[in-house]
Coordinates of C-alpha atoms and ligand atoms in Angstrom, one line a residue:
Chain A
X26 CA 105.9 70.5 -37.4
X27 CA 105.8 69.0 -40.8
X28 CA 105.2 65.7 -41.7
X29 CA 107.7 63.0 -41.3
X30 CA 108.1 60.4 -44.0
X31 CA 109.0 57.4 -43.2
X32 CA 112.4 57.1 -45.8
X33 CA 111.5 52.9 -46.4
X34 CA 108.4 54.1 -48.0
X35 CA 107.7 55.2 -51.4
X36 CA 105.1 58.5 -51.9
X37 CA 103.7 57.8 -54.9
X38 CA 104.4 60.8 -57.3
X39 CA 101.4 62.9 -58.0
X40 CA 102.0 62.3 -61.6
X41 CA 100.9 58.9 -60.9
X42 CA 97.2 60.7 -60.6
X43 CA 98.0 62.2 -64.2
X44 CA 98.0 59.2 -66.4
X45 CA 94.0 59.2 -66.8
X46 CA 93.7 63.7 -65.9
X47 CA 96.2 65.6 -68.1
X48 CA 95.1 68.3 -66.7
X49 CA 97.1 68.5 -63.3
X50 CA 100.5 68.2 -64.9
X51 CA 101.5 72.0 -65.2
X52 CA 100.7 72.3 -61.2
X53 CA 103.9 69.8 -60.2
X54 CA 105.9 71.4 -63.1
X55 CA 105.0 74.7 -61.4
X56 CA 106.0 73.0 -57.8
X57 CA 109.2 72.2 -59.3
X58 CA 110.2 75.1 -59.8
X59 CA 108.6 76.6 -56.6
X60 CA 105.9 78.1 -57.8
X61 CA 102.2 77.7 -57.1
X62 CA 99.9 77.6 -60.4
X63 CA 96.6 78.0 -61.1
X64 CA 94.5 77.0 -63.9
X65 CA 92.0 80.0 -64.9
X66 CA 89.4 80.4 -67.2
X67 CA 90.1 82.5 -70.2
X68 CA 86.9 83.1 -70.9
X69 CA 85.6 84.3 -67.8
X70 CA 88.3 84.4 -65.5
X71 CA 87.2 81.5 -63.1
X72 CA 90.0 79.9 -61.3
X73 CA 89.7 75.9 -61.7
X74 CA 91.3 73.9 -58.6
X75 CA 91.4 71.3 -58.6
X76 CA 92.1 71.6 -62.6
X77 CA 89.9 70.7 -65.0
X78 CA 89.6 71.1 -68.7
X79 CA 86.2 72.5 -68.7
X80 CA 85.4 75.8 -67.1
X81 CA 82.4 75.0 -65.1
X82 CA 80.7 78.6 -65.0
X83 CA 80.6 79.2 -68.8
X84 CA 82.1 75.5 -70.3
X85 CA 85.0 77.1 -71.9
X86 CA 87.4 74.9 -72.9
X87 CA 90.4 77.5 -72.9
X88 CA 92.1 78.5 -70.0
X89 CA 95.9 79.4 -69.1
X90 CA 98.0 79.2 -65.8
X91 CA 98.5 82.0 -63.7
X92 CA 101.3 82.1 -60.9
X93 CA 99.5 82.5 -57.2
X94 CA 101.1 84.6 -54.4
X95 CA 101.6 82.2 -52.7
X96 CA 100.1 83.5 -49.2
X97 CA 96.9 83.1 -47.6
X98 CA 95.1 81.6 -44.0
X99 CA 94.4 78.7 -42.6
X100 CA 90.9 77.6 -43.4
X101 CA 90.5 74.7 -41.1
X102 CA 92.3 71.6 -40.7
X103 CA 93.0 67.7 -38.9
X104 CA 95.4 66.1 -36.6
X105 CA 96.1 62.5 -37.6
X106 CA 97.3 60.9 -34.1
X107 CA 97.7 57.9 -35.8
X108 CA 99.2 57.5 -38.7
X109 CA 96.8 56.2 -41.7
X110 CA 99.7 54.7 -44.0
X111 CA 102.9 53.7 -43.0
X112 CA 105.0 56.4 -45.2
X113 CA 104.1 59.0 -42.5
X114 CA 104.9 59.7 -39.3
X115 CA 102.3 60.6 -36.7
X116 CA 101.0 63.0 -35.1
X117 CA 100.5 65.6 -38.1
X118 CA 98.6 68.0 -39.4
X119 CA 97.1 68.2 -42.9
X120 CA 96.0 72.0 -43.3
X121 CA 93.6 73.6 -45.5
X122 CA 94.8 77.0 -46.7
X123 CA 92.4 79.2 -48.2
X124 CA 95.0 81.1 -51.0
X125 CA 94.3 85.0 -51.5
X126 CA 93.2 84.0 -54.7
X127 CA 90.4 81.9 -53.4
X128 CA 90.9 78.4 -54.2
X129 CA 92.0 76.0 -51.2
X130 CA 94.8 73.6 -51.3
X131 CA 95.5 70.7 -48.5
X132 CA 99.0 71.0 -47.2
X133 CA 101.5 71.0 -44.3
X134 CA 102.6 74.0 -42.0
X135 CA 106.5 73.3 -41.9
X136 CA 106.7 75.3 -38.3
X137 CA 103.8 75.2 -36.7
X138 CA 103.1 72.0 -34.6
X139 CA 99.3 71.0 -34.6
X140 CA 98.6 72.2 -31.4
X141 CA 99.4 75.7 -32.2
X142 CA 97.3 75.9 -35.0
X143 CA 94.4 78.6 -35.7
X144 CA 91.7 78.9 -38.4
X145 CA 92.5 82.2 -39.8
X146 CA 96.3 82.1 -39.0
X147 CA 98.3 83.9 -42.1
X148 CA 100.5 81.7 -43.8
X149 CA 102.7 81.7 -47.2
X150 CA 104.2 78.8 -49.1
X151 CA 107.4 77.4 -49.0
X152 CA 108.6 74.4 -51.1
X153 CA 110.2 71.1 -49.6
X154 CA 111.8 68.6 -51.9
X155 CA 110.6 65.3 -50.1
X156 CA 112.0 62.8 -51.7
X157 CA 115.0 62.9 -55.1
X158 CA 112.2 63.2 -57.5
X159 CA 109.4 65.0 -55.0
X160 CA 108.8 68.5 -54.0
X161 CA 105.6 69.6 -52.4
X162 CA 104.4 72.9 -51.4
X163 CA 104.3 73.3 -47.8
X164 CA 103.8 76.3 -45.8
X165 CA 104.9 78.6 -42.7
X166 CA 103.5 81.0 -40.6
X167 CA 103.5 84.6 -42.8
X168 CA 105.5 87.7 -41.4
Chain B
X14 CA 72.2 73.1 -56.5
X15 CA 75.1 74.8 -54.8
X16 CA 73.3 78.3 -55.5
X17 CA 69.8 77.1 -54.5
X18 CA 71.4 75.7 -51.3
X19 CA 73.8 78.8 -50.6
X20 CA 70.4 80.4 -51.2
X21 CA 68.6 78.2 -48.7
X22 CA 65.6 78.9 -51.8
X23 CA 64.8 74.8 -53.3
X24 CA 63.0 75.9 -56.4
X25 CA 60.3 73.3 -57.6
X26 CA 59.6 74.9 -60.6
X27 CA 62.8 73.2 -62.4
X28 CA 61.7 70.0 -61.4
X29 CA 59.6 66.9 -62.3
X30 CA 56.3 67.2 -61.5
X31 CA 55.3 64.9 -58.7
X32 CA 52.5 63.6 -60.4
X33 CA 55.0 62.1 -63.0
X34 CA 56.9 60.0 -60.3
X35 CA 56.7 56.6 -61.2
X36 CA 58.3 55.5 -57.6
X37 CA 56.1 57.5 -55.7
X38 CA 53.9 54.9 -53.7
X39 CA 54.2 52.6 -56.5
X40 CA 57.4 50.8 -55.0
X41 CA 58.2 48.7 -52.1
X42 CA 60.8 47.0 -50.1
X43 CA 59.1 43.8 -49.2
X44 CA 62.3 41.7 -48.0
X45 CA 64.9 42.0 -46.0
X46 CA 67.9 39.6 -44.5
X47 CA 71.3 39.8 -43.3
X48 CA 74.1 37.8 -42.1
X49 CA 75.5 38.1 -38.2
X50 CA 77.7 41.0 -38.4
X51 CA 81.0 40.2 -36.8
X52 CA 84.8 40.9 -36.6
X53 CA 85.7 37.9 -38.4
X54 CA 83.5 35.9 -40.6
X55 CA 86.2 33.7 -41.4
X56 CA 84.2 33.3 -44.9
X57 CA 84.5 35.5 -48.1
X58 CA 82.6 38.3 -49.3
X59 CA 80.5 36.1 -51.6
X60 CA 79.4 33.2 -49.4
X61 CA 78.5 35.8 -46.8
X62 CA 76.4 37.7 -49.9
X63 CA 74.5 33.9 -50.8
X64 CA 73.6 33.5 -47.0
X65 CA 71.7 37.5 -46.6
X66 CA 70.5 37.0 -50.0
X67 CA 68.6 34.0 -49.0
X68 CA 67.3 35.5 -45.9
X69 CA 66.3 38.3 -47.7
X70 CA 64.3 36.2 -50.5
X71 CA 62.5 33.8 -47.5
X72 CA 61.5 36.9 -45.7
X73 CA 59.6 38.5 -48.9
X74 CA 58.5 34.8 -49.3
X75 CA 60.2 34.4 -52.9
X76 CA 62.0 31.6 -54.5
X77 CA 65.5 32.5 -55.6
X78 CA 64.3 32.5 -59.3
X79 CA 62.2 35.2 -58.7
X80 CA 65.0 37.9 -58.3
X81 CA 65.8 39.1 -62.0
X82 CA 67.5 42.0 -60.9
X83 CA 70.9 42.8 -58.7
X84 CA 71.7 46.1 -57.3
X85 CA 75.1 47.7 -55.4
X86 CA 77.1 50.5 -55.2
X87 CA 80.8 51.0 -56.5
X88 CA 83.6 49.3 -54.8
X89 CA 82.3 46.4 -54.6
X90 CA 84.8 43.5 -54.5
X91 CA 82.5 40.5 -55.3
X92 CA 82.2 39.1 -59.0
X93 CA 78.3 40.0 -60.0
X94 CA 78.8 36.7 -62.8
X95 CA 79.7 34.7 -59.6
X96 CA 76.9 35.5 -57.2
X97 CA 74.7 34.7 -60.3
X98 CA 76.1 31.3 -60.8
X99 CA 76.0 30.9 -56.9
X100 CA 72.7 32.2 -56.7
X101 CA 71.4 30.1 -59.8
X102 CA 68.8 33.1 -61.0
X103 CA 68.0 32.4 -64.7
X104 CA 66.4 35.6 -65.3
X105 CA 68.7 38.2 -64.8
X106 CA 67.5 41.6 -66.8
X107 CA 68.6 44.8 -65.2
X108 CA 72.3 44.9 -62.7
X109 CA 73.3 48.4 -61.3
X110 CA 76.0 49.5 -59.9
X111 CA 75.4 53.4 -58.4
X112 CA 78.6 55.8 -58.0
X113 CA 79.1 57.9 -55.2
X114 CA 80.4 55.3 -52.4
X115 CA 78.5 55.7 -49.0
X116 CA 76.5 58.5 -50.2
X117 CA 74.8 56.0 -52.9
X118 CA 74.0 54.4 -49.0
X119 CA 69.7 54.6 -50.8
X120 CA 70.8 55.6 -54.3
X121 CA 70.6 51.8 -54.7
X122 CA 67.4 51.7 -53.8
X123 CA 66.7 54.5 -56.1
X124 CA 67.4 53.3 -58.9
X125 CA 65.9 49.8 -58.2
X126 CA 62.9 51.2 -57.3
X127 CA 63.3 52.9 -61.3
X128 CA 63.6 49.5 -62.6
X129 CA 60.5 47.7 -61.4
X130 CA 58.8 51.0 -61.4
X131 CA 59.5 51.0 -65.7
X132 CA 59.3 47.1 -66.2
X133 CA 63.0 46.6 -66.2
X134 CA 62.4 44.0 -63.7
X135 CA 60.0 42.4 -61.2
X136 CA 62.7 42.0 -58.0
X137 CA 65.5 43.7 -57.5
X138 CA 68.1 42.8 -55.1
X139 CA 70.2 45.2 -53.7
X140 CA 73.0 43.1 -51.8
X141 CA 76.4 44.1 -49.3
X142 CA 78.7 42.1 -48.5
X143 CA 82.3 43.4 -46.5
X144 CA 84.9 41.9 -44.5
X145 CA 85.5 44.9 -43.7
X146 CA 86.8 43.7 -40.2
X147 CA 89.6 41.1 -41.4
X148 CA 89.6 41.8 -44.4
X149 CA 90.1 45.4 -46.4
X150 CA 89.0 48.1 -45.3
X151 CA 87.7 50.5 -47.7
X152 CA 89.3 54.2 -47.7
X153 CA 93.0 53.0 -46.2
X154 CA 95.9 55.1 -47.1
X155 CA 96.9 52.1 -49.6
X156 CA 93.9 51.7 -51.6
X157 CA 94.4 54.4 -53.9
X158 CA 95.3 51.8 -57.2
X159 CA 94.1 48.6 -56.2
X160 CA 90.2 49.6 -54.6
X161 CA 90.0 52.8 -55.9
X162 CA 89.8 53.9 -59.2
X163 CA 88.4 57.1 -58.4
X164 CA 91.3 57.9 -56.6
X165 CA 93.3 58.5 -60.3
X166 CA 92.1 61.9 -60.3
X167 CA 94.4 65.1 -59.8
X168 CA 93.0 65.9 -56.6
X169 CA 93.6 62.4 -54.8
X170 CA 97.2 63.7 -56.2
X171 CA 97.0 67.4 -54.8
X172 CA 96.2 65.6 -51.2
X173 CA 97.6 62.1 -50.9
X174 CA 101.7 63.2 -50.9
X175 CA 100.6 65.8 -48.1
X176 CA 99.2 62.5 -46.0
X177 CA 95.5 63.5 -46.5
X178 CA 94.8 60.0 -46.9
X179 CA 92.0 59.0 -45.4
X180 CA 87.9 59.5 -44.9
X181 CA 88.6 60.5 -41.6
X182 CA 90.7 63.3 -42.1
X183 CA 88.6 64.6 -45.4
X184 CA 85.2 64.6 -43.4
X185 CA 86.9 66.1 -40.1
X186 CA 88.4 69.3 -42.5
X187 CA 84.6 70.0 -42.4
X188 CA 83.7 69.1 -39.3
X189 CA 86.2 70.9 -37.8
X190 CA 85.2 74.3 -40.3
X191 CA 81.6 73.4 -39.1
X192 CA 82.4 73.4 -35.3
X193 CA 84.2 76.6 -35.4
X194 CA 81.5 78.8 -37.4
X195 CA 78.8 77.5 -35.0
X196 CA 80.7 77.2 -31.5
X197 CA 79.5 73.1 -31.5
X198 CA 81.6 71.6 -28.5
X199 CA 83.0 68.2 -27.9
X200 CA 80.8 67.3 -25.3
X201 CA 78.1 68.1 -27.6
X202 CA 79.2 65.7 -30.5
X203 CA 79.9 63.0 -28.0
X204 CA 75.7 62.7 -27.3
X205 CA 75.2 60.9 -30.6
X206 CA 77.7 58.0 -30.5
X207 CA 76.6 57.7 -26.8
X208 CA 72.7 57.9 -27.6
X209 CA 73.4 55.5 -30.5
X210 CA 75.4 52.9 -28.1
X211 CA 72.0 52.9 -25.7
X212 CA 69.9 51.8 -29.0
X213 CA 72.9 48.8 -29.8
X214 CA 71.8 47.6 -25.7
X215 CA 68.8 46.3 -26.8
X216 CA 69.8 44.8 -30.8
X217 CA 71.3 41.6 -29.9
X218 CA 73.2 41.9 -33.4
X219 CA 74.7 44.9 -33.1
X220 CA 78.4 44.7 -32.5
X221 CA 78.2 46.8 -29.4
X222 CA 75.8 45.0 -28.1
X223 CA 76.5 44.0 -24.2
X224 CA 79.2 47.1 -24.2
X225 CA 77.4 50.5 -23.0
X226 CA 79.3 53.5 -23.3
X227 CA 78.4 57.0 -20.9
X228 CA 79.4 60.1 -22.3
X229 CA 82.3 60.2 -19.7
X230 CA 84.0 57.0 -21.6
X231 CA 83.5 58.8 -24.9
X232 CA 84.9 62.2 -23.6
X233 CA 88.0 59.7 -22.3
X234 CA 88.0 58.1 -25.4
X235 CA 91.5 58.6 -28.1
X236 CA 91.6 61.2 -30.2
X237 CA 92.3 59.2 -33.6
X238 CA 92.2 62.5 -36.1
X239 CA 91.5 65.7 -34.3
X240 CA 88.5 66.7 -34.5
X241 CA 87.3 62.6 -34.2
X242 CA 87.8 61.0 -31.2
X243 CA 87.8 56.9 -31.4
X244 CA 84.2 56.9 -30.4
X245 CA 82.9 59.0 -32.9
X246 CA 84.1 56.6 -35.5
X247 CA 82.4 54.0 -37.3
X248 CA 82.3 50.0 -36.3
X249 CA 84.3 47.5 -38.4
X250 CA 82.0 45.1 -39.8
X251 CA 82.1 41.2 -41.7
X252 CA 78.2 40.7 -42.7
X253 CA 76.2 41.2 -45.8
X254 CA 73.3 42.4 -46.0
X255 CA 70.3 42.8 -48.7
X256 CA 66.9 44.1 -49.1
X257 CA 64.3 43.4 -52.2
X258 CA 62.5 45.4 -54.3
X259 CA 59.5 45.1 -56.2
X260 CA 56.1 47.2 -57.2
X261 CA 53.4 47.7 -54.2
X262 CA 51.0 45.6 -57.1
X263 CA 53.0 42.8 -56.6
X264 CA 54.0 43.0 -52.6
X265 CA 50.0 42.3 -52.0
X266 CA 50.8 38.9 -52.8
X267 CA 53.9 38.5 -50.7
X268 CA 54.7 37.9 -46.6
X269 CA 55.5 41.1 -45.2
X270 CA 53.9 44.3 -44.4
X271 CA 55.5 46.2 -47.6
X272 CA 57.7 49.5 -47.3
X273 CA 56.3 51.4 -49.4
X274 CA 58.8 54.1 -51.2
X275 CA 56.8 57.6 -50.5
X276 CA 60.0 59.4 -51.8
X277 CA 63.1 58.7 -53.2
X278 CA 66.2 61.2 -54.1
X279 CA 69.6 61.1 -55.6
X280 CA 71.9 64.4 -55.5
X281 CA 75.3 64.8 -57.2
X282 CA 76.7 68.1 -56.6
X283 CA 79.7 69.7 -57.8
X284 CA 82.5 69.8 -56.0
X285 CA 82.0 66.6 -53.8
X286 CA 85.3 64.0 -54.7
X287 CA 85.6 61.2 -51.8
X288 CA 84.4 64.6 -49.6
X289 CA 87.2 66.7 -50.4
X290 CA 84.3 69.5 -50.9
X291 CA 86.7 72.0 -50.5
X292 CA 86.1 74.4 -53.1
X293 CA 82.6 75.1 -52.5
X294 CA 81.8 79.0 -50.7
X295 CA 80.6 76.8 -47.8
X296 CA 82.3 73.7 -46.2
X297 CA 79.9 74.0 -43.2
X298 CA 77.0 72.1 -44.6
X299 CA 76.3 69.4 -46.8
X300 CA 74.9 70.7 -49.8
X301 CA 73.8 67.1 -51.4
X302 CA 72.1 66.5 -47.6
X303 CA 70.1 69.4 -47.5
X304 CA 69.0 68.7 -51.6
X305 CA 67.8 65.4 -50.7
X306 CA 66.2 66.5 -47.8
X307 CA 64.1 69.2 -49.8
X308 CA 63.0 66.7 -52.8
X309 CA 62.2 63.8 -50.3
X310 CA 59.6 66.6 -48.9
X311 CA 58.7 67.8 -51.9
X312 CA 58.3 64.2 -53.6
X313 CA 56.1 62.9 -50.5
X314 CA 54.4 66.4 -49.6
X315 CA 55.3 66.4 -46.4
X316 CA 57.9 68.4 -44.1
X317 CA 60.7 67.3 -41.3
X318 CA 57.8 67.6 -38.6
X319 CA 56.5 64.5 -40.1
X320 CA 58.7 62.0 -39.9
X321 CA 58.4 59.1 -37.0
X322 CA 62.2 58.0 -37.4
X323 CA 65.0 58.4 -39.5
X324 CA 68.2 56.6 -40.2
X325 CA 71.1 59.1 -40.8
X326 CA 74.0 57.7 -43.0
X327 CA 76.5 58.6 -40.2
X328 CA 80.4 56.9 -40.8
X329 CA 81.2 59.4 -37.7
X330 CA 79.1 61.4 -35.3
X331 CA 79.5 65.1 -37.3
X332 CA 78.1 63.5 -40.6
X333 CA 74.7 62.5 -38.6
X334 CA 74.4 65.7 -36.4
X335 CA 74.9 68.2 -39.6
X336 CA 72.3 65.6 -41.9
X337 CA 70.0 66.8 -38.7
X338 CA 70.7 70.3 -39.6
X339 CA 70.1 69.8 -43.5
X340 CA 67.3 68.0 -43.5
X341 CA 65.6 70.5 -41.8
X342 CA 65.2 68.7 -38.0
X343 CA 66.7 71.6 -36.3
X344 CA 68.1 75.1 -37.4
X345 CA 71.3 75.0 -39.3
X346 CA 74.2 75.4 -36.7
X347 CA 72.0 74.4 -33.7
X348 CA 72.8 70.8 -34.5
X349 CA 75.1 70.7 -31.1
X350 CA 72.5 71.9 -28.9
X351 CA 69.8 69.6 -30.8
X352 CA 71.3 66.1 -29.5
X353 CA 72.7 67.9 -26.4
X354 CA 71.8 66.1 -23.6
X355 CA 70.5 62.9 -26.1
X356 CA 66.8 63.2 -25.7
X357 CA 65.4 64.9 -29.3
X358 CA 67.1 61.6 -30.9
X359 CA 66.2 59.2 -28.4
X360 CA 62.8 57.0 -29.0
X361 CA 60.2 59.4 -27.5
X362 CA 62.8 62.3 -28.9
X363 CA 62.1 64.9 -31.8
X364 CA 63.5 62.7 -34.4
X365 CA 64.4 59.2 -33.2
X366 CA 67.8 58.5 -34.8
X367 CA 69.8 55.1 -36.0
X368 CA 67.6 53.3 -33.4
X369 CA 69.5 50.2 -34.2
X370 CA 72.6 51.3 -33.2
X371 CA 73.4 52.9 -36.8
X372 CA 76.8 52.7 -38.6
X373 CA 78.8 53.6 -35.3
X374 CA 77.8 50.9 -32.9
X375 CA 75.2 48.4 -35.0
X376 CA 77.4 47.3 -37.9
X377 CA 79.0 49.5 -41.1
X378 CA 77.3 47.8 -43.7
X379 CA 77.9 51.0 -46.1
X380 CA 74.3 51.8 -44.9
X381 CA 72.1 48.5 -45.8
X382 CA 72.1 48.1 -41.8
X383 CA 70.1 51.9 -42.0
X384 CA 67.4 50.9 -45.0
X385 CA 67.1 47.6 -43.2
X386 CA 66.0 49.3 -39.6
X387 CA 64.3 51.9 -41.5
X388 CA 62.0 48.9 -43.2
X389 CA 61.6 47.3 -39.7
X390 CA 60.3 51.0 -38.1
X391 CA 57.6 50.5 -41.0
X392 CA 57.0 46.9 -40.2
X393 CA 56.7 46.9 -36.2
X394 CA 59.5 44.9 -35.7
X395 CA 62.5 47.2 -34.9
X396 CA 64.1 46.1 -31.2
X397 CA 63.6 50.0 -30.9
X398 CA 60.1 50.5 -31.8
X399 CA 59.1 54.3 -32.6
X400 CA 55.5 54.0 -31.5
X401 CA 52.9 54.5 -34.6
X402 CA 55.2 55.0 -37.4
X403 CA 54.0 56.4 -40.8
X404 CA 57.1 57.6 -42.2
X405 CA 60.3 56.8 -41.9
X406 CA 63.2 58.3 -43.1
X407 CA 66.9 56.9 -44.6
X408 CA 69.7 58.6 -46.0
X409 CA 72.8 58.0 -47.8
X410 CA 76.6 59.8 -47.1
X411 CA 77.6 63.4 -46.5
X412 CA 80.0 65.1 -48.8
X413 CA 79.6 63.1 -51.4
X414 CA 76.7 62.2 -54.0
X415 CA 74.2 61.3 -51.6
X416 CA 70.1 59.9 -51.6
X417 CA 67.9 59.3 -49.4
X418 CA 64.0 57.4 -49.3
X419 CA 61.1 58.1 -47.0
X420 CA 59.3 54.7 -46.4
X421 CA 55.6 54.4 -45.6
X422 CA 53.2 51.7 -44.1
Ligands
ZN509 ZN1 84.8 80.2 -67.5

């Protein structure tokens, strides 16, 4: 099932990750409001994920944010046994979702316990608000 | 280099020409030292750094004075002004320190081997020195502010709230994606950490020395993050280590037999952050591994058939088995069947692998332990010997920039 946190623990807020990269700020005010966003290329159309503020295929330097759909499959993915930091609570899995819009993210299936898991499985985001000032985009098996 | 690789076509005609390569059997590695690797040196970081230093300088048969140049990679936790004033070298001209973390495992020598090989300096030092053991260990869930600035990107922040936190898990996303498009089993992975233990049985300073493992006790061994089992994991070392560099003019006078640098690559692909090499069309290879792999040969005109022995930059058991794939030792996805059994990487094998126990049971010296044995290979003196060696092969980390050298006698 989804990760655990451990509530004596602080996540650091991916903002943190922001104060030297601008460019990741419109994702988590897309995540708050449940929402996946993309950066894309308005030049050619690329999607940029992680973002970035040059356009690696034709080095344009404008692009815009899209809204994603917000479904797509598991692409592969771990089973930490142990935890690595104390703000989580083992055993978990850290999916990678392959997004029908082709970029992958890393995230958490909220019902599907790491056993049961399957490269391929079709999936679609939900949103779960993990701490006052934290939401992350999670996700759930699809149909 | 992602299209050339997704292409499997390595074009040379965008290249240097090899003529041009000031390295290319111009450059040596004439010393090397190191400290006992342990769990606890009960010392810090510099002190051990003086001590393999030394060892390293005495085995070239230098004086400390000679050394006017100092080379590392990133991350490094030791003050370069105070090894200077500890070492007391009053010549000083050229200090390096290469990005790309493990993967810059023989970018150090790289660019070393650029210095003398341009007059920047006469002796390079490339140094180590960890307590990883009892002290930090590099690529912990907590290091993301205080050991790692290249954590302050937006994908550290994309991945670290999700507790995505650590090497093992980035490295086992692809490994696991590699296993499933090519069927590779468990039992198959387990051969290399086993094969590698057999090699630490016979390097009294390996940390596993005295403690064999069969496959069985690796198959029984914890599961720590699924797909890596405890065994497939690298050691936890306090040592240093360091190797010197100079031209192959200079190495006649010297001690030692030199290395001689044949080839020497550096790769820095897109798409490779702390090896969150997600976005590329293909997770199921190593895209800086197979690069390096194709300009070694290219550099030293020779192909995978040709080398005596190499030294895989291997922090867990899928990052050496796929480097086998990439650099052309077996076909890509028969890496599984290519150490099944052990014997293709054992000493009379195909390709003779981390015959010192490499980063999973001789020591994790972020990959000096590797150019060290792969000098020794070249010298006669490794406690595995490959019989005859010309050329001998070391690389640096998957999934992230990565290098690699091919020494010669
Ligand atoms: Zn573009």
């Amino acid at each position: 099932m989804t990760v655990e946190y451990n509530p004596d623990q602080k996540i650091p807020h991916p903002a943190m990750w922001g104060v030297l990269y601008k460019s990741s700020t419109p994702f988590w005010e897309g995540v708050k409001n449940k929402k996946i966003m993309l950066q894309k290329c308005k030049s050619c159309g690329n999607l940029l994920n992680p973002p970035r503020p040059m356009c690696p295929k034709c080095q344009s330097q404008e692009n815009e944010w899209i809204t994603a759909k917000g479904t797509g499959k598991i692409y592969s993915w771990v089973t930490f046994n142990e935890a690595p930091h104390p703000a989580f609570k083992a055993p978990y899995a850290a999916v990678l979702v392959e997004l029908d819009e082709g970029p992958r993210i890393v995230s958490n299936m909220v019902d599907v316990k790491p056993e049961d898991l399957e490269i391929g499985m079709a999936v679609e985001v939900t949103f779960e608000d993990v701490a006052e000032d934290l939401t992350l985009p999670k996700f759930r098996k699809a149909g | 280099m992602l299209q050339e690789y997704m292409d499997r076509k390595y074009r040379t005609d965008n290249k240097p020409s090899v003529e041009a390569n000031l390295i290319k059997n111009n450059v040596a590695i004439v010393g090397i030292g190191q400290t006992q690797y342990t769990k606890n040196s009960g010392r810090d970081e510099l002190d051990l750094a003086c001590e393999a230093i030394q060892n390293a300088v005495d085995d070239a048969g230098l004086k400390m004075s000679d050394i006017d140049g100092f080379d590392t990679f990133i991350l490094d936790r030791l003050s370069l002004p105070m090894l200077i004033n500890s070492l007391g070298t009053p010549n000083v001209r050229f200090s390096c320190e290469v990005s790309g973390g493990g993967g810059a495992g023989c970018a150090v020598a790289v660019h070393a081997a650029a210095a003398v090989a341009t007059g920047q300096a006469d002796y390079v030092c490339c140094y180590r020195s960890l307590n990883e053991a009892s002290g930090h260990r590099y690529g912990r869930g907590d290091d993301f502010i205080e050991y790692m600035p290249v954590a302050l990107t937006p994908n550290y922040g994309y991945i670290w709230p999700l507790g995505f936190v650590t090497p093992l898990g980035w490295a086992g996303v692809w490994g696991r994606r590699w296993m499933h498009e090519f069927n590779i089993t468990r039992e198959q992975l387990g051969w290399w950490p086993v094969v590698l233990r057999e090699y630490a049985q016979n390097n009294p300073e390996a940390t596993y020395f005295g403690r064999p493992m069969t496959h069985e006790d690796y198959m029984e061994s914890p599961m720590i993050v699924d797909p890596l089992k405890l065994h497939d994991c690298c050691v936890n070392t306090d040592g240093a280590a360091a190797y010197i560099i100079t031209t192959v003019e200079r190495a006649k006078d010297l001690k030692q037999t030199p290395a001689i640098i044949a080839a020497s690559a550096q790769c820095c692909p897109i798409e490779q952050e702390i090896q969150t090499i997600y976005q590329r069309p293909s997770i199921s290879g190593l895209v800086e591994t197979w690069y390096v792999g194709q300009e070694l040969y290219r550099v030293a005109e020779c192909g995978p058939d040709d080398i005596d022995v190499a030294q895989l930059y291997d922090p867990y058991s899928i990052g050496g088995i796929i480097q086998l794939e990439e650099l052309g030792f077996c076909e890509r996805g028969e890496g599984g069947k290519f150490v099944e059994g052990g014997d293709n990487i054992r000493i009379d094998g195909k390709i003779p692998c981390n015959t010192a126990g490499g980063l999973l049971s001789e020591a994790y010296l972020h990959g000096w332990n590797l150019v060290i044995e792969g000098v020794r290979q070249i010298r006669g003196t490794s406690y595995n010997q490959v019989k005859d060696v010309e050329l001998s092969m070391v690389t640096g980390g998957p999934g992230v920039a990565s290098s690699g050298i091919i020494l010669r006698r």
